[in-house]
XYZ file of C-alpha atoms in Angstrom:
58
model
C 99.974 52.729 65.493
C 102.857 52.203 62.863
C 102.626 49.707 60.010
C 104.895 47.455 62.116
C 102.890 47.051 64.801
C 99.823 46.785 62.815
C 101.590 43.887 60.997
C 102.170 42.412 64.277
C 98.704 42.793 65.274
C 97.420 41.132 62.134
C 100.013 37.997 62.366
C 98.686 37.155 66.141
C 95.158 37.097 65.189
C 95.934 35.361 61.850
C 97.974 32.612 63.834
C 95.259 32.525 66.910
C 97.820 30.756 69.125
C 98.854 33.094 71.966
C 101.593 30.913 73.229
C 103.355 31.088 69.648
C 102.384 35.020 69.485
C 103.869 35.955 72.836
C 107.088 37.432 71.964
C 105.476 39.405 68.897
C 102.942 40.893 71.286
C 105.950 41.811 73.835
C 107.501 42.924 70.510
C 104.741 45.378 69.886
C 104.607 46.683 73.745
C 108.075 47.474 73.573
C 107.305 49.787 70.222
C 104.640 51.116 72.051
C 106.812 52.416 74.882
C 109.134 53.760 72.642
C 106.797 55.661 70.391
C 105.580 57.085 73.990
C 108.758 58.161 74.966
C 109.446 59.752 71.339
C 105.949 61.505 71.409
C 106.844 63.036 75.146
C 110.317 64.414 74.048
C 108.930 65.894 70.929
C 106.215 67.748 72.948
C 108.484 68.858 75.314
C 110.849 70.498 72.518
C 107.164 72.171 71.165
C 105.907 73.162 74.907
C 109.473 74.134 76.416
C 111.558 75.263 73.052
C 115.538 75.560 73.707
C 116.431 79.125 74.234
C 118.868 80.561 71.814
C 121.687 82.367 73.134
C 122.080 85.919 72.308
C 124.134 87.127 69.511
C 127.666 86.785 70.407
C 128.468 89.678 67.667
C 127.294 91.990 69.990
């Protein structure tokens, strides 16, 4: 969990008004999706590394 998402969760807990914090939770959801996509892309580079072309000088 990133610091920003943790801060959003703390703020929603402190405010105790779901109707007022709905947009904060939507933002946390979007951040979570971005982190998942970033994680999958990063893991794909580890799992399937880019093949380097052969030395052109021969």
